[in-house]
PDB file of C-alpha atoms and ligand atoms in Angstrom:
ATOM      1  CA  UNK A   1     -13.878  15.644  27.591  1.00  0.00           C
ATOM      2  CA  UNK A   2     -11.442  16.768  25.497  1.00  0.00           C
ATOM      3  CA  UNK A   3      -8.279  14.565  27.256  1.00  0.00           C
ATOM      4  CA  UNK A   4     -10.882  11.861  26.484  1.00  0.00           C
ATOM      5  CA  UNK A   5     -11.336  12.770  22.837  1.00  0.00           C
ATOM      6  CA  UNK A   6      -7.421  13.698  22.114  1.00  0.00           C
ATOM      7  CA  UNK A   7      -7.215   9.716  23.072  1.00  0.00           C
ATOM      8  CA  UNK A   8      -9.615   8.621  20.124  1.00  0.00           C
ATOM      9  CA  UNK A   9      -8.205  11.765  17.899  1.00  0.00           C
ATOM     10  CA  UNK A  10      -4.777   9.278  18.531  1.00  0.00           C
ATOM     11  CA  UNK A  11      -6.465   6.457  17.588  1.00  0.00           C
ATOM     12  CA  UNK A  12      -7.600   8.049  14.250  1.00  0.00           C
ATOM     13  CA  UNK A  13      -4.359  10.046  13.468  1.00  0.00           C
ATOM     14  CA  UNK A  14      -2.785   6.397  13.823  1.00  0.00           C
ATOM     15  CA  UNK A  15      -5.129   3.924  12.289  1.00  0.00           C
ATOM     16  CA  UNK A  16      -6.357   6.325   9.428  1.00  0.00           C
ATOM     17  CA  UNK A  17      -3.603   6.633   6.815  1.00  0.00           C
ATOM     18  CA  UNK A  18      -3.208   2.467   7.231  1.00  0.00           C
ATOM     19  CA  UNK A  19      -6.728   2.322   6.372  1.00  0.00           C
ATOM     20  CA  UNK A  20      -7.573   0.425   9.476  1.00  0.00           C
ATOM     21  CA  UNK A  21     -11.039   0.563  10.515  1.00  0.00           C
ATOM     22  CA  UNK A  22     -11.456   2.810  13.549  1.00  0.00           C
ATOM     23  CA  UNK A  23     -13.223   0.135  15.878  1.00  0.00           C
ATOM     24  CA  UNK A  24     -12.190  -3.107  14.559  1.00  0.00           C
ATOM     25  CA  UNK A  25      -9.311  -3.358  17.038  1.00  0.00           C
ATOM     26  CA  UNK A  26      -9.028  -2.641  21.069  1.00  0.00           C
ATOM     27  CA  UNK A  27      -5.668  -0.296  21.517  1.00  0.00           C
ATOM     28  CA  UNK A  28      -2.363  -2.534  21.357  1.00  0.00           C
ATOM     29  CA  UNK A  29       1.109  -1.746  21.080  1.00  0.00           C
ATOM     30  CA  UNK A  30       2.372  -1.118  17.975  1.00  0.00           C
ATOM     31  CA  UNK A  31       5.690  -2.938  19.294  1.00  0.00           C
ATOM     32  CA  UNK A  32       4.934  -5.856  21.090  1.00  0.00           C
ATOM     33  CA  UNK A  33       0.976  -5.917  19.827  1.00  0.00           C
ATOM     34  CA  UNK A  34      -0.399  -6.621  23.164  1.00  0.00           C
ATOM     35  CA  UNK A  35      -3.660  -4.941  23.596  1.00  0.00           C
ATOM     36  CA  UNK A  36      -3.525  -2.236  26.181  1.00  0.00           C
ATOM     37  CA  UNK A  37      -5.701  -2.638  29.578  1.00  0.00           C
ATOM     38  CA  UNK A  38      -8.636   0.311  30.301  1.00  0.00           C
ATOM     39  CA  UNK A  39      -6.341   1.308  33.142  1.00  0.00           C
ATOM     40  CA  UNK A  40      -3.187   1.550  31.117  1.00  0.00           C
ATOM     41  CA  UNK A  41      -5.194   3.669  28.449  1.00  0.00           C
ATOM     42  CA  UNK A  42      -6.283   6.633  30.942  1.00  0.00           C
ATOM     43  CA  UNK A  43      -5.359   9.956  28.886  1.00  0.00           C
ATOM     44  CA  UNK A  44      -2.108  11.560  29.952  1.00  0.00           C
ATOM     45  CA  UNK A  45      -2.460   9.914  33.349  1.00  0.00           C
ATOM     46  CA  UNK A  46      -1.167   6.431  31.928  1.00  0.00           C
ATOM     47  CA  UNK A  47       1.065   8.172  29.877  1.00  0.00           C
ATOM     48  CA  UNK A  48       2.858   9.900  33.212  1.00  0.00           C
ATOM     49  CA  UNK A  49       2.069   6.288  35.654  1.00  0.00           C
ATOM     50  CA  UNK A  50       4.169   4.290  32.758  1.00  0.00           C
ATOM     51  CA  UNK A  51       7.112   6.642  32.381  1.00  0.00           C
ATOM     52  CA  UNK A  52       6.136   6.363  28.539  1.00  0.00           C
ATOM     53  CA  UNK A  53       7.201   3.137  28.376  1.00  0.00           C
ATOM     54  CA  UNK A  54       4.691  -0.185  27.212  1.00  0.00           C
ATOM     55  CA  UNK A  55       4.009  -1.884  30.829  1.00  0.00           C
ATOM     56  CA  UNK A  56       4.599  -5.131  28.598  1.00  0.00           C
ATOM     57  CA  UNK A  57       7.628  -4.914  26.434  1.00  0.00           C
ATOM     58  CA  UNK A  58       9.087  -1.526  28.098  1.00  0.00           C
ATOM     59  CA  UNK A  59       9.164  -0.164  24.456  1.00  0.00           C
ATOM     60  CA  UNK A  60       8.946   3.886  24.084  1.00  0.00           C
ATOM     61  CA  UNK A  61       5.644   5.132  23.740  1.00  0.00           C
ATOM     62  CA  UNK A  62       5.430   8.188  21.150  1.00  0.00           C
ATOM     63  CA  UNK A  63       5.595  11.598  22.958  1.00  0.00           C
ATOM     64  CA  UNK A  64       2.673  12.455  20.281  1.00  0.00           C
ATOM     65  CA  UNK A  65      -0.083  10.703  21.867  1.00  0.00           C
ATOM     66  CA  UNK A  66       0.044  12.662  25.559  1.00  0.00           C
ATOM     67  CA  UNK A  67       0.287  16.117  23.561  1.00  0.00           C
ATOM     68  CA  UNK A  68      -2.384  15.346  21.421  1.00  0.00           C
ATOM     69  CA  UNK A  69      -4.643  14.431  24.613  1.00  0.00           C
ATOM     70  CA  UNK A  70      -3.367  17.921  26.111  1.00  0.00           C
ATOM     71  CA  UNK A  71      -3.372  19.694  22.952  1.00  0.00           C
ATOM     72  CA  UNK A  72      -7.054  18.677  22.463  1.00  0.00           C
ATOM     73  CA  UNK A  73      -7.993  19.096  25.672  1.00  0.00           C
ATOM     74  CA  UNK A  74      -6.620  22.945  25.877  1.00  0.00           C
ATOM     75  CA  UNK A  75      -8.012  23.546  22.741  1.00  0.00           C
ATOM     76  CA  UNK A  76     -11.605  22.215  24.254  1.00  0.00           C
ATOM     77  CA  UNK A  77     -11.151  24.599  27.196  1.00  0.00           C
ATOM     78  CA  UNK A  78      -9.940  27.596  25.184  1.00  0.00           C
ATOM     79  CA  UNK A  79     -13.216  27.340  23.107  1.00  0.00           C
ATOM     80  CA  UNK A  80     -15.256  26.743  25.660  1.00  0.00           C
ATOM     81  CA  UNK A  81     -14.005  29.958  27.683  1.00  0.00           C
ATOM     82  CA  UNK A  82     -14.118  32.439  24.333  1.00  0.00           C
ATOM     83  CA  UNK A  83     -18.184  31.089  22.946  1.00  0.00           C
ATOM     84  CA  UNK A  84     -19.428  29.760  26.379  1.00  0.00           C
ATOM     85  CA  UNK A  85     -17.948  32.143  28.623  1.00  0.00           C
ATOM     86  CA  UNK A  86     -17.189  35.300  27.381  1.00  0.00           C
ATOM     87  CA  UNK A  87     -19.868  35.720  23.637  1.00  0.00           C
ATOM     88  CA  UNK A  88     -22.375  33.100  25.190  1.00  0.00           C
ATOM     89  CA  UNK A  89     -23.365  31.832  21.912  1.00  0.00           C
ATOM     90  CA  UNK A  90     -25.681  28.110  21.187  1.00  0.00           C
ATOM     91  CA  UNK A  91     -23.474  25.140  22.372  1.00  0.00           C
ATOM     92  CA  UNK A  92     -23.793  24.411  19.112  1.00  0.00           C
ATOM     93  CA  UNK A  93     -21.515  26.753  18.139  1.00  0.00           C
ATOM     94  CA  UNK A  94     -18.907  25.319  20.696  1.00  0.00           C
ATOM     95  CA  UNK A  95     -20.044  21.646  19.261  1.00  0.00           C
ATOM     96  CA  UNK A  96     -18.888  22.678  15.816  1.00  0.00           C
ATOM     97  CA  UNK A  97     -16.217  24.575  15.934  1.00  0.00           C
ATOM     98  CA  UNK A  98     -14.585  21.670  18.660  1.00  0.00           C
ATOM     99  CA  UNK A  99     -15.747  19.345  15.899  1.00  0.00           C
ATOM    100  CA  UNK A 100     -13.628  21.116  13.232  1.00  0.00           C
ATOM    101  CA  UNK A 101     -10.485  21.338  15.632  1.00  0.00           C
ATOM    102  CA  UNK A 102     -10.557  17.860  16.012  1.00  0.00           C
ATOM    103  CA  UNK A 103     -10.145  17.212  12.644  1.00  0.00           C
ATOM    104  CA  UNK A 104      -7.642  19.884  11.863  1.00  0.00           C
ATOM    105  CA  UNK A 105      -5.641  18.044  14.679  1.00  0.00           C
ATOM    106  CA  UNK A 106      -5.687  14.712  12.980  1.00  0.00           C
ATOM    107  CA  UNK A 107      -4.946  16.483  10.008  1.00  0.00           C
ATOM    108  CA  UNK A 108      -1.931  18.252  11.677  1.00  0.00           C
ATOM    109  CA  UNK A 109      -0.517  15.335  12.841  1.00  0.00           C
ATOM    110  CA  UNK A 110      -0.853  13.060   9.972  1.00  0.00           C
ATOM    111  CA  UNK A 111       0.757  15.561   7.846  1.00  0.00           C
ATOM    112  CA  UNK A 112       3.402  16.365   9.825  1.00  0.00           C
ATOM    113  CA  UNK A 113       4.555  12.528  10.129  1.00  0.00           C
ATOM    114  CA  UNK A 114       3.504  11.618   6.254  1.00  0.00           C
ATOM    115  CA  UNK A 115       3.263  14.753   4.491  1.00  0.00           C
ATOM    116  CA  UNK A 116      -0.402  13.712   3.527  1.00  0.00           C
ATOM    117  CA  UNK A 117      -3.860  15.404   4.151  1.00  0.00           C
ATOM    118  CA  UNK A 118      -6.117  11.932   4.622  1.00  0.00           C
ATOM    119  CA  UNK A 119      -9.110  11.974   2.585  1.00  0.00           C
ATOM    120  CA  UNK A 120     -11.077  10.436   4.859  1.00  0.00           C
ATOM    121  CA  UNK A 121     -11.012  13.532   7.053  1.00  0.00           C
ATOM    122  CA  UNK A 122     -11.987  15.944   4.023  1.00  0.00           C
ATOM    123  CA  UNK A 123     -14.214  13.862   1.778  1.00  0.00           C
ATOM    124  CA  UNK A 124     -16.337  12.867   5.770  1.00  0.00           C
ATOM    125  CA  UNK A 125     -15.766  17.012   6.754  1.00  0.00           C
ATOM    126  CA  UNK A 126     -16.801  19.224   3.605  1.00  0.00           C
ATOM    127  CA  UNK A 127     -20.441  17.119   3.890  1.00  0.00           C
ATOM    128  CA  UNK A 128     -20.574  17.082   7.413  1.00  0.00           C
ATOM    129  CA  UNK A 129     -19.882  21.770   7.461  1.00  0.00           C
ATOM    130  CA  UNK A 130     -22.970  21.564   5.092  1.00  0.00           C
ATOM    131  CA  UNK A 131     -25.267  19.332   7.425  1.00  0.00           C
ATOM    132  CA  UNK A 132     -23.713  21.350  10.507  1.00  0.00           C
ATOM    133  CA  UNK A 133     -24.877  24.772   9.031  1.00  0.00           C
ATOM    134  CA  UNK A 134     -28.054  23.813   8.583  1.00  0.00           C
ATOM    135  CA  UNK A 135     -28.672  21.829  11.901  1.00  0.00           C
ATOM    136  CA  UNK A 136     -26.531  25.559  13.749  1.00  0.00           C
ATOM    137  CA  UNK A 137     -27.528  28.365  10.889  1.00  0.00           C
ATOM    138  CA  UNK A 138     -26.256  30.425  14.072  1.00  0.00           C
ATOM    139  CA  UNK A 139     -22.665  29.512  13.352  1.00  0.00           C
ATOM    140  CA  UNK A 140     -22.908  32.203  10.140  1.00  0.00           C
ATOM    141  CA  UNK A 141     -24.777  35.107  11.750  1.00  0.00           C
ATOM    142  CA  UNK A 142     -21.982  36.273  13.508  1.00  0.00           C
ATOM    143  CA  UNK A 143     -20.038  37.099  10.590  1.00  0.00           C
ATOM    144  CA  UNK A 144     -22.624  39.211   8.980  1.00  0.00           C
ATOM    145  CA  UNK A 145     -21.510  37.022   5.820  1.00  0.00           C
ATOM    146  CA  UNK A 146     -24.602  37.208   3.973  1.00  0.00           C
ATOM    147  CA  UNK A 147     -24.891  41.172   4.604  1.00  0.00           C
ATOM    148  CA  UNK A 148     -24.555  41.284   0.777  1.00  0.00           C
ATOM    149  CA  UNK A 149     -25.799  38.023  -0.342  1.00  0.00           C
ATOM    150  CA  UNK A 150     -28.661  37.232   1.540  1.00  0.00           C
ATOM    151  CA  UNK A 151     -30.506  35.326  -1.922  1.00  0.00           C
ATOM    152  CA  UNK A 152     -33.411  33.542  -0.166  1.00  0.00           C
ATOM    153  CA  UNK A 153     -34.166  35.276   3.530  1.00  0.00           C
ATOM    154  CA  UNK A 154     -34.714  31.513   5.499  1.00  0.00           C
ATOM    155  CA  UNK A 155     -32.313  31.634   8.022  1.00  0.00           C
ATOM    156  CA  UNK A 156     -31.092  27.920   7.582  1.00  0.00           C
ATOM    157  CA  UNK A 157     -31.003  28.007   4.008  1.00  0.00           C
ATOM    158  CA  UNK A 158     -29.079  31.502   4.198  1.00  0.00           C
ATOM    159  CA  UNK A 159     -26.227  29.631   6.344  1.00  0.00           C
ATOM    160  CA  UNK A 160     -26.353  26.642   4.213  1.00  0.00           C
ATOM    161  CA  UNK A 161     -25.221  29.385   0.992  1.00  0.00           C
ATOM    162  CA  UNK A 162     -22.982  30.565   3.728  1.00  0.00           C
ATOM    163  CA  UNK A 163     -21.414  27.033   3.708  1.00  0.00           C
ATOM    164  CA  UNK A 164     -21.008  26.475   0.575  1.00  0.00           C
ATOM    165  CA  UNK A 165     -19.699  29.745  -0.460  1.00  0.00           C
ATOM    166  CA  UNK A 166     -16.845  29.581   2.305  1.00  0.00           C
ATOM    167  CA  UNK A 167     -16.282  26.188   0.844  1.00  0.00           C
ATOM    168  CA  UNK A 168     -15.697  27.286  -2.578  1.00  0.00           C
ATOM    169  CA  UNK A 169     -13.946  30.057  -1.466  1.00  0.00           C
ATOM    170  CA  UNK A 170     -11.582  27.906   0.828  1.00  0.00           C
ATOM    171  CA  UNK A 171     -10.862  25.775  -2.380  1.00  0.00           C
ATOM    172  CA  UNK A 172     -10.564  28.542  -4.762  1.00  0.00           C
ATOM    173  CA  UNK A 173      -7.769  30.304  -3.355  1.00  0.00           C
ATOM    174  CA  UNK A 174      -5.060  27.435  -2.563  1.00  0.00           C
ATOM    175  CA  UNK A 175      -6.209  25.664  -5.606  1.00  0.00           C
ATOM    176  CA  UNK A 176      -5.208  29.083  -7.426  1.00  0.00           C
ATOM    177  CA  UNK A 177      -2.175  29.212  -5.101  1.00  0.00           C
ATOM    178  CA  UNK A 178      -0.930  25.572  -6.253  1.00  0.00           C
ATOM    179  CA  UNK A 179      -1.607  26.317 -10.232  1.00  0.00           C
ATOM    180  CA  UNK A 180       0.702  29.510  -9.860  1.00  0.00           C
ATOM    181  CA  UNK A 181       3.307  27.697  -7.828  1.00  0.00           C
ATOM    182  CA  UNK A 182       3.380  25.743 -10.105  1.00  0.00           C
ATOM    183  CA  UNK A 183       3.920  28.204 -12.956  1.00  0.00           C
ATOM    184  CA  UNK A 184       6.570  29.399 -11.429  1.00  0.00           C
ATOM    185  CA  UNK A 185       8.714  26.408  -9.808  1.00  0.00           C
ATOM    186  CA  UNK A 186       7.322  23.903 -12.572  1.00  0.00           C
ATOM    187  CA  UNK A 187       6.479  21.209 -10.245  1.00  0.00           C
ATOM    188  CA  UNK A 188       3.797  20.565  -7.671  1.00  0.00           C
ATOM    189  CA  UNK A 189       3.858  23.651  -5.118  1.00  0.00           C
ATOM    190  CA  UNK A 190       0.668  22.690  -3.242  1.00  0.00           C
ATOM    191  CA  UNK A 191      -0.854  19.444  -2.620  1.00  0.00           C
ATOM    192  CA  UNK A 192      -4.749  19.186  -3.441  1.00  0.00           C
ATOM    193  CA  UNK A 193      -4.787  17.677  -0.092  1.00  0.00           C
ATOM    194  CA  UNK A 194      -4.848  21.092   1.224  1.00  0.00           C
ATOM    195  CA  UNK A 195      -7.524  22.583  -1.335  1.00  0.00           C
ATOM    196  CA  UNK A 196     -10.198  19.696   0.340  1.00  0.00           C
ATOM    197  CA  UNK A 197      -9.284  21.033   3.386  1.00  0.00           C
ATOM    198  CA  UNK A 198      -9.522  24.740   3.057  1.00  0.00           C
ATOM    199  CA  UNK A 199     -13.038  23.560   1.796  1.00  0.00           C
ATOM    200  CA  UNK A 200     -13.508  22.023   4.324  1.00  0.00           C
ATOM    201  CA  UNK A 201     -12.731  24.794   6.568  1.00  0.00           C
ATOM    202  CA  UNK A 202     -14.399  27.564   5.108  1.00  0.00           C
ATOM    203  CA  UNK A 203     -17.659  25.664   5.290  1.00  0.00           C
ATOM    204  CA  UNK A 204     -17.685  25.815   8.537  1.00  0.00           C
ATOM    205  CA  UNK A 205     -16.362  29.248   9.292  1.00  0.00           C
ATOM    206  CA  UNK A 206     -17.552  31.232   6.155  1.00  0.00           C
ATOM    207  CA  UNK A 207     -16.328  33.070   3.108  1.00  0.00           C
ATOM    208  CA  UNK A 208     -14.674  35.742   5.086  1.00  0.00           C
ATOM    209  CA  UNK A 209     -12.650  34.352   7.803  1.00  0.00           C
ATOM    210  CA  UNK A 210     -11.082  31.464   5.461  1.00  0.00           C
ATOM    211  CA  UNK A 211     -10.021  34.858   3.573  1.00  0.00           C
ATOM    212  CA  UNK A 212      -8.528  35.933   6.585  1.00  0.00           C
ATOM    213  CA  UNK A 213      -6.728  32.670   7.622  1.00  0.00           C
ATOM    214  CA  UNK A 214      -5.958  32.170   3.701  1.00  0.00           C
ATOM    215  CA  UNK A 215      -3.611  35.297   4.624  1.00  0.00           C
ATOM    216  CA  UNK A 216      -2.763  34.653   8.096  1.00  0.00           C
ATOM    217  CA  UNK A 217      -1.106  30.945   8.110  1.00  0.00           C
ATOM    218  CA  UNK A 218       1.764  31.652   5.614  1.00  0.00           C
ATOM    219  CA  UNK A 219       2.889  33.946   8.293  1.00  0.00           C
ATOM    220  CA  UNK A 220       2.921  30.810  10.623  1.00  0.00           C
ATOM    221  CA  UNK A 221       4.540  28.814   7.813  1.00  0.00           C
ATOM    222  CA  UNK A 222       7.740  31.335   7.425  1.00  0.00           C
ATOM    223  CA  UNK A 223       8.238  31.580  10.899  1.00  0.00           C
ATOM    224  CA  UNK A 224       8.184  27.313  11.178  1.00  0.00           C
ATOM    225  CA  UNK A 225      10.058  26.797   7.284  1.00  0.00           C
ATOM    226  CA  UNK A 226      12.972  29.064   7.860  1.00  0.00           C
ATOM    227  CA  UNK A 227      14.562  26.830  10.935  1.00  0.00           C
ATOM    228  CA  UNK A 228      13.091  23.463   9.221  1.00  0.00           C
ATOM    229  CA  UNK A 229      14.768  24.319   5.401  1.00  0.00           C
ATOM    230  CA  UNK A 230      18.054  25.015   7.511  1.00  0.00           C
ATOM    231  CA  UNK A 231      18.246  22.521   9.821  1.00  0.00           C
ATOM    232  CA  UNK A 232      16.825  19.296   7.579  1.00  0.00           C
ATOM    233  CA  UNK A 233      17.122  20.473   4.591  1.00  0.00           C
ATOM    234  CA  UNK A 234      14.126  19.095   3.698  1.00  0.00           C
ATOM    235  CA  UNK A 235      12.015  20.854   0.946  1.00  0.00           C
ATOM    236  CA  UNK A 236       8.566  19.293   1.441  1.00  0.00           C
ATOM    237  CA  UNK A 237       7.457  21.156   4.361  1.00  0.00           C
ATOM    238  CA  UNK A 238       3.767  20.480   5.540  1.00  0.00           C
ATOM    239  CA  UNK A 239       1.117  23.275   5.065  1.00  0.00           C
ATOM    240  CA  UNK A 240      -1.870  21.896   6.400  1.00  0.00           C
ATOM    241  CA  UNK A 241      -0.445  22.645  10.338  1.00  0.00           C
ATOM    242  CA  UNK A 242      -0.147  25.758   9.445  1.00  0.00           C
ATOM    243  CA  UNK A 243      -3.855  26.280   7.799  1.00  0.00           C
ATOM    244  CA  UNK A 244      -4.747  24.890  11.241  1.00  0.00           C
ATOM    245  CA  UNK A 245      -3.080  26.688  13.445  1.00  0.00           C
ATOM    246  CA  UNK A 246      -4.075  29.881  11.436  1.00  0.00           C
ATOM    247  CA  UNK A 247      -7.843  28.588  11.546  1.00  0.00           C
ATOM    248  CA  UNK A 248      -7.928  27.909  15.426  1.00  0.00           C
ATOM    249  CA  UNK A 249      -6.605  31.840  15.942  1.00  0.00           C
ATOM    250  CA  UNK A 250      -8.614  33.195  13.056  1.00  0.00           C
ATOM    251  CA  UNK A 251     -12.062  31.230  15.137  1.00  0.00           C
ATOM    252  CA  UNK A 252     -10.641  32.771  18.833  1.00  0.00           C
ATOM    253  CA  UNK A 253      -9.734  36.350  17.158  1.00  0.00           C
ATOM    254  CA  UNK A 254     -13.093  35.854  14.557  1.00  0.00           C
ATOM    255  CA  UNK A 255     -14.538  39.591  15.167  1.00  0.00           C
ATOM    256  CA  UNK A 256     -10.910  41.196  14.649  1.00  0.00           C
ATOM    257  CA  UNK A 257     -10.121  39.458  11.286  1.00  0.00           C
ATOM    258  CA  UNK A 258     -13.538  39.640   9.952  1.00  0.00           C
ATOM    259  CA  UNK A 259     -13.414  43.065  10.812  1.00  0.00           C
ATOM    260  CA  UNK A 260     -10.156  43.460   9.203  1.00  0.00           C
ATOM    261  CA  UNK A 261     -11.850  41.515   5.958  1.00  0.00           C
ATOM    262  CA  UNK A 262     -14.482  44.228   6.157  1.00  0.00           C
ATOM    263  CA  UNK A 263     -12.166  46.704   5.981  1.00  0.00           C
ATOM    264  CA  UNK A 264     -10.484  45.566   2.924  1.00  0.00           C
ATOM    265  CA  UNK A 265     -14.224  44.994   1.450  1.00  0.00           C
ATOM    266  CA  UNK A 266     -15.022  48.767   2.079  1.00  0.00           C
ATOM    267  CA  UNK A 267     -11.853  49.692   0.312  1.00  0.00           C
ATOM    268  CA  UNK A 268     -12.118  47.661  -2.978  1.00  0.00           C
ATOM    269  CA  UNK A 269     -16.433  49.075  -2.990  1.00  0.00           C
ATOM    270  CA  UNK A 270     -15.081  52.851  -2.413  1.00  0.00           C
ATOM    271  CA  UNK A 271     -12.314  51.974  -5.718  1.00  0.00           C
ATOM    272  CA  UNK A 272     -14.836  50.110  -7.849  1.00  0.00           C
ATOM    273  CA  UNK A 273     -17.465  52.730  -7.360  1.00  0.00           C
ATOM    274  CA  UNK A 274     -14.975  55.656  -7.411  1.00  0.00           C
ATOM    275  CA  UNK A 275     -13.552  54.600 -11.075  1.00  0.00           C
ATOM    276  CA  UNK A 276     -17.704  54.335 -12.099  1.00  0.00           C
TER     277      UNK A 276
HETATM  278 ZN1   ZN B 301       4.597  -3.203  23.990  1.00  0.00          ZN
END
């Protein structure tokens, strides 16, 4: 299933940013624009039978769409092993949280080729973690996030707050993050691309694991910008991979961060009510 998803994750990461509709077209070759048979369009498998060539015009297909395919359909596995498996929590949990990795892949890809965070991904996601909560309230529970802000006591409504706070939350801190980079290199340090998707990601995993992977990806990004500013030379480098890669480990790893956050949440009560 999730091969067979990377293949339309492709077909998005491609069409989206040239504003394409997604099912206007069959698959073609973006060189010689012959549409591609069902049997040449088998995921990874073609990819392998062609020698990543078009069978057509022999042109060089993109080493991008097979590891999308695999990278999707690892991902797929990974989370079906960790909430099936090993915590077995609701499907729905799986359902969501495969939903929101397929997005952060399109997003990862997209950005890394264009440097842009498509709207179409954020504006469709940041609704779609409110309806989610509230069709899986279960996706909140485990996180204990409402321990101190449980308002109204109905479950779904509780992990629809839950939503919306990890959405704010999300947003809040890069949106802080760009207005001080700003400050301090006077010119545009983080894209609001990546505030809409932050938002988008803390809807669906709550206030206190976007914390945590607020923290954890610039550790990805310094390990990934050192080699990139010295070999290219480059100074745009793309954060959003790096919000997703620190979102799929923070999801895997949820009960060690959170309990990390927790920590740090104990710490700052024991100050605030040792000073009163
Ligand atoms: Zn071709």
């Amino acid at each position: 299933m999730g091969l067979a998803i990377g293949s339309f994750l492709n077909v998005c990461i491609y069409r989206i940013p040239k504003k394409k509709f997604l099912a206007a077209h069959r698959s073609f070759c973006p060189d010689c624009n012959t549409s591609i048979k069902w049997y040449d369009n088998i995921p990874l498998l073609s990819y392998i039978l062609l020698r990543g060539r078009c069978r057509a015009c022999k042109a060089k297909i993109s080493v991008c769409y097979p590891l999308v395919e695999l990278l999707t359909g690892y991902v797929f596995v990974h989370l079906y092993y960790v909430f099936i498996q090993c915590r077995h929590e609701s499907p729905c949990v799986f359902i969501c949280y495969a939903v929101l990795c397929c997005a952060l892949i399109i997003v990862t890809f997209v950005d890394l080729k264009l440097l842009i965070i498509p709207n179409e991904v954020t504006f469709v996601g940041i609704p779609l973690a409110l309806v989610l909560s509230v069709i899986c309230p279960s996706l909140h529970d485990a996180h204990h996030t409402l321990r101190n802000f449980s308002l109204v006591g109905i479950y779904r409504l509780d992990a629809l707050i839950a939503s919306i706070l990890g959405i704010f939350v999300g947003g809040f801190l890069i949106f802080i993050c760009g207005i001080l980079g700003k400050l301090a290199f006077r010119k545009d340090a983080m894209g609001f691309g990546d505030v809409k998707l932050m938002a988008m990601i803390g809807g669906i995993v709550g206030w206190k694991l976007v914390l945590a992977i607020f923290f954890v990806a610039p550790f990805f990004g310094l390990l990934m910008a050192v080699p990139v500013l010295i070999l290219k030379k480059s100074r745009m480098i793309p954060y959003g991979p790096f919000l997703s890669f620190a979102t799929l480990v923070c999801i895997i790893l949820q009960d060690y961060f959170i309990g990390i956050v927790n920590l740090y949440i104990q710490f700052f009560i024991v100050i605030f009510t040792g000073f009163n």
